[in-house]
Amino acid sequence: MTSPLFPGPISSRRTLFSSAGKAAAVLAAAAMTLSACATGPASSTTGGSAAGSSSAQFPVTIGHVFGETTLEKQPTRVATVSWVNDDVAIALGVVPVGVPKNEWGGNDKGSTPWKDAALEKLGAGFGSAKAPVQYSEADGINFTEIAKLSPDVILAAYSGLTEEDYRKLSEIAPVVAHPEVAYGTSWQDSTTIIGKALGKEAEAAKLVSDTEATIKDKVGKFPQIEGKSFIYGNLEPAKGDGVNVYTANDNRPRFLSEIGMTLAPVVADNSKGSKEFYIPWSAEKANELQSDIFVTWVPDASTTDAIKADPLLGQIPAIKNGALVADSDNTLTLSISASSPLSLPWSLDTFLPQLASAADAVQ
């Protein structure tokens, strides 16, 4: 399995985070303030129950990369894996019985600001009696802890489940897996799929619409972003192994495209037909990565300086032109990387001005 934040195989997520200069191991994900975004229907439910305002008739069958999953009745005990899935359930007013900890990019609760705000609104903040149980995914899917919770559905609409993962989870409860590409499910599709699984299709449609309206309103304040070409990649000058460039399958480039920017032709052409969320790119050819803006994340400000000074990476046209967006806020990186209806609105007030500043540097 690969991590959508750190490209390459994951034999140990700790190894990956160590290589990125991090002490903890896991995860990755996009977003502004909760008050500006709908977080679910008024008749939302808590305590792990999805019963309440049901907008779908059961049984329902949901197709995915491993076949089909049929839910005979509306779930009442929901568990999630990976990222995004818990955000969506909570945004729909459903408090899962169990969720993964946000061990990278999270806070001291193993959570995120947007998730905390939504759970508090539902009376289920971490530390309260109604809060979800949290389990670590530092070493992969936590089958043991999930099984202890006796869920009646496991949400993995956004995930990188292997067929073996899916089989083992299915021995615990019905699994709603990703539809096609690992870590390639858009936040809109994740919301729609999970809404169907929880019997909240109408609420999910409204959540998507409301979130898109919030994004459009915020983006409209930065017209200089419109039409700018971009590359979103991973730059690690200390490792000297080049660049990893995210493809249109990944939610980071997808989000930038949705707000009116254009994926650079060099990326689109070289990843055509690929089902991967990134492609490796040799540092020796860094000067060929032509775009108006280059977006990345960095562990600290000194890494940004090292990228600019690097004899190869510094030749990336957007970096030479002063149009590099390199954020060192791990929570912000998480919010964009694993975008959800909760995380995206949270991120906009910080992320959009960074993009706009880079766009202003474009001649």
CSV table of C-alpha atoms in Angstrom, one decimal:
chain,number,residue,atom,x,y,z
A,1,MET,CA,0.0,0.0,0.0
A,2,THR,CA,1.2,3.5,-0.6
A,3,SER,CA,0.5,6.7,1.3
A,4,PRO,CA,-1.2,9.5,-0.6
A,5,LEU,CA,1.1,12.0,1.0
A,6,PHE,CA,4.4,10.2,0.7
A,7,PRO,CA,4.7,8.4,-2.6
A,8,GLY,CA,6.3,5.0,-2.8
A,9,PRO,CA,5.6,1.6,-1.2
A,10,ILE,CA,4.9,1.6,2.6
A,11,SER,CA,6.5,-1.3,4.3
A,12,SER,CA,6.6,0.9,7.4
A,13,ARG,CA,4.9,4.3,7.6
A,14,ARG,CA,7.3,5.2,10.4
A,15,THR,CA,10.1,4.9,7.8
A,16,LEU,CA,8.4,7.3,5.5
A,17,PHE,CA,7.7,9.9,8.2
A,18,SER,CA,11.3,9.6,9.4
A,19,SER,CA,12.6,10.2,5.9
A,20,ALA,CA,10.4,13.3,5.8
A,21,GLY,CA,11.9,14.5,9.1
A,22,LYS,CA,8.9,13.5,11.2
A,23,ALA,CA,8.8,11.6,14.4
A,24,ALA,CA,5.3,10.2,14.2
A,25,ALA,CA,3.9,7.9,11.5
A,26,VAL,CA,0.7,8.1,9.5
A,27,LEU,CA,-1.7,9.7,7.3
A,28,ALA,CA,-2.3,12.7,5.1
A,29,ALA,CA,-5.2,15.2,3.8
A,30,ALA,CA,-7.7,20.0,2.9
A,31,ALA,CA,-9.7,23.3,4.2
A,32,MET,CA,-11.5,27.1,6.4
A,33,THR,CA,-14.0,27.5,9.3
A,34,LEU,CA,-16.8,25.1,10.1
A,35,SER,CA,-19.3,27.8,10.6
A,36,ALA,CA,-19.2,28.7,7.0
A,37,CYS,CA,-19.9,25.1,5.9
A,38,ALA,CA,-22.9,22.8,6.3
A,39,THR,CA,-22.0,20.0,8.6
A,40,GLY,CA,-25.1,17.8,8.3
A,41,PRO,CA,-28.9,17.8,8.7
A,42,ALA,CA,-30.6,19.3,11.7
A,43,SER,CA,-31.8,15.8,12.8
A,44,SER,CA,-28.2,14.5,13.0
A,45,THR,CA,-27.5,11.5,15.2
A,46,THR,CA,-24.8,10.8,17.7
A,47,GLY,CA,-23.4,7.9,19.7
A,48,GLY,CA,-22.6,5.8,16.6
A,49,SER,CA,-26.1,5.7,15.3
A,50,ALA,CA,-27.0,6.5,11.7
A,51,ALA,CA,-30.7,6.1,12.4
A,52,GLY,CA,-32.8,9.3,12.0
A,53,SER,CA,-33.5,11.1,8.8
A,54,SER,CA,-33.2,8.4,6.2
A,55,SER,CA,-33.4,9.4,2.5
A,56,ALA,CA,-32.8,6.0,1.0
A,57,GLN,CA,-34.5,2.7,1.1
A,58,PHE,CA,-32.6,-0.4,2.3
A,59,PRO,CA,-31.2,-2.8,1.2
A,60,VAL,CA,-28.7,-0.8,-0.9
A,61,THR,CA,-25.9,-2.1,-3.0
A,62,ILE,CA,-22.7,-0.2,-3.6
A,63,GLY,CA,-20.2,-1.1,-6.3
A,64,HIS,CA,-16.5,-0.7,-5.7
A,65,VAL,CA,-13.1,-1.9,-6.9
A,66,PHE,CA,-13.5,-5.3,-5.3
A,67,GLY,CA,-17.1,-6.0,-6.4
A,68,GLU,CA,-20.3,-5.0,-4.6
A,69,THR,CA,-21.4,-4.6,-1.0
A,70,THR,CA,-25.0,-4.9,0.0
A,71,LEU,CA,-26.3,-3.3,3.2
A,72,GLU,CA,-29.5,-4.9,4.3
A,73,LYS,CA,-30.5,-2.2,6.7
A,74,GLN,CA,-29.4,1.3,7.7
A,75,PRO,CA,-26.2,1.0,9.7
A,76,THR,CA,-26.2,2.0,13.3
A,77,ARG,CA,-22.5,1.3,14.2
A,78,VAL,CA,-20.1,2.9,11.8
A,79,ALA,CA,-16.3,2.4,11.7
A,80,THR,CA,-13.9,4.1,9.3
A,81,VAL,CA,-10.4,3.5,8.0
A,82,SER,CA,-7.9,5.8,6.2
A,83,TRP,CA,-8.8,9.5,5.9
A,84,VAL,CA,-11.9,11.5,4.7
A,85,ASN,CA,-14.4,8.8,5.5
A,86,ASP,CA,-14.8,9.8,9.1
A,87,ASP,CA,-15.0,13.5,8.1
A,88,VAL,CA,-17.9,12.7,5.7
A,89,ALA,CA,-19.8,10.6,8.2
A,90,ILE,CA,-19.5,13.3,10.9
A,91,ALA,CA,-20.5,16.0,8.4
A,92,LEU,CA,-23.6,14.0,7.7
A,93,GLY,CA,-24.4,14.0,11.4
A,94,VAL,CA,-23.3,10.5,12.1
A,95,VAL,CA,-20.8,9.9,14.9
A,96,PRO,CA,-18.8,6.7,14.1
A,97,VAL,CA,-18.1,4.2,16.8
A,98,GLY,CA,-14.5,4.2,15.8
A,99,VAL,CA,-12.1,6.3,13.7
A,100,PRO,CA,-8.3,6.4,13.0
A,101,LYS,CA,-6.1,8.8,14.9
A,102,ASN,CA,-4.7,11.7,12.9
A,103,GLU,CA,-1.1,10.9,14.0
A,104,TRP,CA,0.4,13.2,11.3
A,105,GLY,CA,-0.9,16.7,10.9
A,106,GLY,CA,-3.3,16.2,13.8
A,107,ASN,CA,-3.5,17.9,17.2
A,108,ASP,CA,-2.9,16.6,20.8
A,109,LYS,CA,-6.3,14.8,20.6
A,110,GLY,CA,-5.2,12.8,17.5
A,111,SER,CA,-7.8,14.8,15.6
A,112,THR,CA,-8.1,17.9,13.5
A,113,PRO,CA,-9.6,21.3,14.0
A,114,TRP,CA,-12.4,20.7,11.6
A,115,LYS,CA,-13.3,17.3,13.0
A,116,ASP,CA,-13.2,18.6,16.6
A,117,ALA,CA,-15.6,21.4,15.7
A,118,ALA,CA,-18.1,19.1,14.0
A,119,LEU,CA,-18.0,16.5,16.8
A,120,GLU,CA,-18.5,19.2,19.4
A,121,LYS,CA,-21.5,20.4,17.5
A,122,LEU,CA,-22.9,16.9,17.7
A,123,GLY,CA,-22.1,16.6,21.4
A,124,ALA,CA,-19.5,14.0,20.8
A,125,GLY,CA,-16.1,15.7,21.2
A,126,PHE,CA,-13.1,13.6,22.0
A,127,GLY,CA,-13.0,13.1,25.7
A,128,SER,CA,-16.8,13.0,26.0
A,129,ALA,CA,-18.9,9.9,26.6
A,130,LYS,CA,-20.3,9.9,23.0
A,131,ALA,CA,-16.9,10.4,21.3
A,132,PRO,CA,-15.7,7.8,18.8
A,133,VAL,CA,-13.1,5.3,19.8
A,134,GLN,CA,-9.7,6.1,18.2
A,135,TYR,CA,-7.2,3.6,16.9
A,136,SER,CA,-3.8,3.9,15.4
A,137,GLU,CA,-3.1,3.2,11.7
A,138,ALA,CA,0.6,3.8,12.0
A,139,ASP,CA,1.3,0.2,10.9
A,140,GLY,CA,-1.7,-0.2,8.6
A,141,ILE,CA,-5.3,-1.1,9.0
A,142,ASN,CA,-6.1,-1.8,12.7
A,143,PHE,CA,-8.2,-5.0,12.3
A,144,THR,CA,-8.1,-5.9,15.9
A,145,GLU,CA,-9.4,-2.6,17.3
A,146,ILE,CA,-12.1,-2.3,14.6
A,147,ALA,CA,-13.3,-5.8,15.3
A,148,LYS,CA,-13.7,-5.0,19.1
A,149,LEU,CA,-16.2,-2.3,18.1
A,150,SER,CA,-18.6,-4.7,16.3
A,151,PRO,CA,-19.5,-2.3,13.5
A,152,ASP,CA,-22.2,-3.0,11.0
A,153,VAL,CA,-20.4,-1.1,8.3
A,154,ILE,CA,-16.8,-0.1,7.6
A,155,LEU,CA,-16.4,3.0,5.4
A,156,ALA,CA,-13.4,3.1,3.1
A,157,ALA,CA,-14.7,5.0,0.1
A,158,TYR,CA,-11.4,7.0,0.1
A,159,SER,CA,-8.6,4.6,0.9
A,160,GLY,CA,-5.9,2.4,-0.5
A,161,LEU,CA,-7.3,-0.9,0.6
A,162,THR,CA,-5.7,-4.0,-0.9
A,163,GLU,CA,-7.8,-7.0,-1.8
A,164,GLU,CA,-6.4,-8.7,1.3
A,165,ASP,CA,-7.3,-5.7,3.5
A,166,TYR,CA,-10.8,-5.8,2.0
A,167,ARG,CA,-11.2,-9.5,2.6
A,168,LYS,CA,-10.1,-9.3,6.3
A,169,LEU,CA,-12.3,-6.3,7.0
A,170,SER,CA,-15.2,-8.1,5.3
A,171,GLU,CA,-14.9,-10.8,7.9
A,172,ILE,CA,-15.8,-8.1,10.5
A,173,ALA,CA,-18.5,-6.2,8.7
A,174,PRO,CA,-19.7,-5.1,5.2
A,175,VAL,CA,-17.0,-2.8,3.7
A,176,VAL,CA,-17.7,0.2,1.4
A,177,ALA,CA,-14.4,0.3,-0.5
A,178,HIS,CA,-13.0,2.9,-2.9
A,179,PRO,CA,-14.7,2.8,-6.4
A,180,GLU,CA,-11.6,2.5,-8.6
A,181,VAL,CA,-8.2,4.1,-8.0
A,182,ALA,CA,-6.5,3.8,-4.6
A,183,TYR,CA,-6.7,7.2,-2.8
A,184,GLY,CA,-8.3,8.6,-6.0
A,185,THR,CA,-11.9,9.1,-4.8
A,186,SER,CA,-12.9,12.8,-5.0
A,187,TRP,CA,-14.4,14.3,-1.9
A,188,GLN,CA,-17.7,14.7,-3.8
A,189,ASP,CA,-17.8,11.0,-4.7
A,190,SER,CA,-16.8,9.9,-1.2
A,191,THR,CA,-19.6,12.0,0.2
A,192,THR,CA,-22.1,10.6,-2.3
A,193,ILE,CA,-21.1,7.0,-1.7
A,194,ILE,CA,-21.1,7.3,2.1
A,195,GLY,CA,-24.4,9.2,2.0
A,196,LYS,CA,-25.9,6.2,0.2
A,197,ALA,CA,-24.4,3.7,2.6
A,198,LEU,CA,-25.8,5.6,5.6
A,199,GLY,CA,-29.2,6.2,4.1
A,200,LYS,CA,-28.6,9.9,3.8
A,201,GLU,CA,-28.4,10.5,0.0
A,202,ALA,CA,-30.4,13.8,0.0
A,203,GLU,CA,-28.3,15.1,2.9
A,204,ALA,CA,-25.1,14.1,1.1
A,205,ALA,CA,-26.2,15.9,-2.1
A,206,LYS,CA,-26.9,19.1,-0.1
A,207,LEU,CA,-23.6,18.8,1.7
A,208,VAL,CA,-21.7,18.6,-1.6
A,209,SER,CA,-23.7,21.6,-3.0
A,210,ASP,CA,-23.2,23.7,0.1
A,211,THR,CA,-19.5,23.0,0.3
A,212,GLU,CA,-18.9,23.7,-3.4
A,213,ALA,CA,-20.8,27.0,-2.9
A,214,THR,CA,-18.5,27.9,0.0
A,215,ILE,CA,-15.4,27.2,-2.1
A,216,LYS,CA,-16.7,29.2,-5.1
A,217,ASP,CA,-17.4,32.2,-2.9
A,218,LYS,CA,-14.0,32.1,-1.3
A,219,VAL,CA,-12.1,31.5,-4.6
A,220,GLY,CA,-14.0,34.4,-6.2
A,221,LYS,CA,-12.0,36.8,-4.0
A,222,PHE,CA,-8.8,35.8,-5.7
A,223,PRO,CA,-9.3,36.3,-9.5
A,224,GLN,CA,-5.6,36.1,-10.3
A,225,ILE,CA,-5.7,32.3,-9.6
A,226,GLU,CA,-8.0,31.7,-12.6
A,227,GLY,CA,-6.4,29.9,-15.5
A,228,LYS,CA,-2.9,29.7,-14.0
A,229,SER,CA,-1.1,26.4,-14.7
A,230,PHE,CA,0.2,24.4,-11.8
A,231,ILE,CA,2.2,21.4,-10.7
A,232,TYR,CA,1.7,19.9,-7.3
A,233,GLY,CA,4.7,17.8,-6.2
A,234,ASN,CA,6.9,16.5,-3.5
A,235,LEU,CA,10.4,18.0,-3.3
A,236,GLU,CA,13.0,16.7,-0.9
A,237,PRO,CA,16.4,18.3,-1.7
A,238,ALA,CA,18.1,16.4,1.1
A,239,LYS,CA,17.3,13.0,-0.4
A,240,GLY,CA,18.6,13.9,-3.9
A,241,ASP,CA,16.2,11.5,-5.6
A,242,GLY,CA,14.3,14.1,-7.7
A,243,VAL,CA,10.6,15.0,-7.6
A,244,ASN,CA,7.3,13.2,-7.2
A,245,VAL,CA,4.6,14.9,-9.2
A,246,TYR,CA,0.9,14.3,-8.4
A,247,THR,CA,-1.3,13.3,-11.3
A,248,ALA,CA,-4.9,14.2,-12.0
A,249,ASN,CA,-6.0,11.1,-10.0
A,250,ASP,CA,-4.9,12.8,-6.8
A,251,ASN,CA,-7.2,15.1,-4.8
A,252,ARG,CA,-4.6,17.9,-4.6
A,253,PRO,CA,-4.4,18.6,-8.3
A,254,ARG,CA,-8.1,17.8,-8.6
A,255,PHE,CA,-8.9,20.6,-6.1
A,256,LEU,CA,-6.7,23.1,-7.9
A,257,SER,CA,-8.4,22.2,-11.2
A,258,GLU,CA,-11.8,22.6,-9.6
A,259,ILE,CA,-11.0,26.2,-8.5
A,260,GLY,CA,-10.1,27.2,-12.1
A,261,MET,CA,-6.4,26.4,-12.4
A,262,THR,CA,-4.9,24.2,-15.1
A,263,LEU,CA,-2.8,21.1,-14.5
A,264,ALA,CA,0.5,21.7,-16.4
A,265,PRO,CA,0.6,19.9,-19.8
A,266,VAL,CA,3.9,18.3,-18.9
A,267,VAL,CA,2.2,16.4,-16.1
A,268,ALA,CA,-1.0,15.7,-18.0
A,269,ASP,CA,0.9,14.3,-21.0
A,270,ASN,CA,3.3,12.2,-19.0
A,271,SER,CA,0.6,10.7,-16.8
A,272,LYS,CA,-2.0,10.1,-19.5
A,273,GLY,CA,-3.7,6.7,-18.8
A,274,SER,CA,-2.0,6.3,-15.5
A,275,LYS,CA,-3.9,5.0,-12.5
A,276,GLU,CA,-1.2,6.2,-10.0
A,277,PHE,CA,-1.6,9.3,-7.9
A,278,TYR,CA,1.9,10.4,-8.7
A,279,ILE,CA,4.8,9.9,-11.2
A,280,PRO,CA,8.5,10.1,-10.3
A,281,TRP,CA,10.5,12.8,-12.1
A,282,SER,CA,14.3,12.9,-12.4
A,283,ALA,CA,15.9,15.9,-10.7
A,284,GLU,CA,18.1,16.2,-13.8
A,285,LYS,CA,15.0,17.1,-15.8
A,286,ALA,CA,13.5,19.5,-13.2
A,287,ASN,CA,13.9,22.4,-15.6
A,288,GLU,CA,11.3,20.7,-17.9
A,289,LEU,CA,8.6,21.0,-15.2
A,290,GLN,CA,7.0,24.1,-16.8
A,291,SER,CA,4.1,25.7,-15.0
A,292,ASP,CA,3.1,29.1,-13.7
A,293,ILE,CA,3.0,27.9,-10.1
A,294,PHE,CA,4.6,25.0,-8.2
A,295,VAL,CA,2.9,23.8,-5.0
A,296,THR,CA,4.5,21.6,-2.4
A,297,TRP,CA,4.7,21.0,1.3
A,298,VAL,CA,7.8,21.2,3.4
A,299,PRO,CA,8.7,20.2,7.0
A,300,ASP,CA,10.1,23.6,7.8
A,301,ALA,CA,11.1,27.0,6.3
A,302,SER,CA,14.7,25.9,5.9
A,303,THR,CA,13.6,23.2,3.5
A,304,THR,CA,12.0,25.9,1.3
A,305,ASP,CA,15.4,27.8,1.2
A,306,ALA,CA,17.2,24.5,0.4
A,307,ILE,CA,14.8,23.9,-2.5
A,308,LYS,CA,15.4,27.3,-4.0
A,309,ALA,CA,19.1,26.9,-3.6
A,310,ASP,CA,19.3,23.4,-5.0
A,311,PRO,CA,21.2,23.4,-8.3
A,312,LEU,CA,18.6,21.1,-10.0
A,313,LEU,CA,15.3,21.7,-8.1
A,314,GLY,CA,16.0,25.4,-8.2
A,315,GLN,CA,15.7,25.3,-12.0
A,316,ILE,CA,12.0,24.4,-11.9
A,317,PRO,CA,10.6,27.4,-13.8
A,318,ALA,CA,8.0,28.4,-11.3
A,319,ILE,CA,10.6,28.3,-8.5
A,320,LYS,CA,13.0,30.5,-10.5
A,321,ASN,CA,10.2,33.0,-11.1
A,322,GLY,CA,9.2,33.2,-7.4
A,323,ALA,CA,6.0,31.3,-7.8
A,324,LEU,CA,6.6,28.5,-5.3
A,325,VAL,CA,3.9,27.7,-2.7
A,326,ALA,CA,5.7,25.7,0.0
A,327,ASP,CA,3.7,25.4,3.2
A,328,SER,CA,5.1,23.9,6.4
A,329,ASP,CA,1.8,23.7,8.3
A,330,ASN,CA,1.2,19.9,8.5
A,331,THR,CA,-2.5,20.4,9.4
A,332,LEU,CA,-3.0,22.5,6.3
A,333,THR,CA,-1.2,19.9,4.2
A,334,LEU,CA,-3.4,17.2,5.6
A,335,SER,CA,-6.5,19.2,4.9
A,336,ILE,CA,-5.7,19.6,1.2
A,337,SER,CA,-4.2,16.1,0.7
A,338,ALA,CA,-7.2,14.2,2.0
A,339,SER,CA,-9.9,16.8,1.2
A,340,SER,CA,-13.3,16.5,2.7
A,341,PRO,CA,-16.4,18.6,3.1
A,342,LEU,CA,-15.1,19.6,6.5
A,343,SER,CA,-11.4,20.1,5.7
A,344,LEU,CA,-11.6,22.1,2.5
A,345,PRO,CA,-13.7,25.0,3.9
A,346,TRP,CA,-11.3,25.1,6.9
A,347,SER,CA,-8.3,25.5,4.7
A,348,LEU,CA,-9.4,28.2,2.2
A,349,ASP,CA,-8.6,31.3,4.2
A,350,THR,CA,-5.0,30.2,4.6
A,351,PHE,CA,-4.3,28.3,1.3
A,352,LEU,CA,-6.0,30.6,-1.2
A,353,PRO,CA,-3.9,33.7,-0.3
A,354,GLN,CA,-0.8,31.6,-0.7
A,355,LEU,CA,-1.9,30.6,-4.2
A,356,ALA,CA,-2.8,34.2,-5.0
A,357,SER,CA,0.6,35.5,-3.9
A,358,ALA,CA,2.3,33.0,-6.2
A,359,ALA,CA,0.0,34.0,-9.0
A,360,ASP,CA,0.9,37.6,-8.5
A,361,ALA,CA,4.5,36.6,-9.2
A,362,VAL,CA,3.7,35.2,-12.6
A,363,GLN,CA,4.7,37.5,-15.5
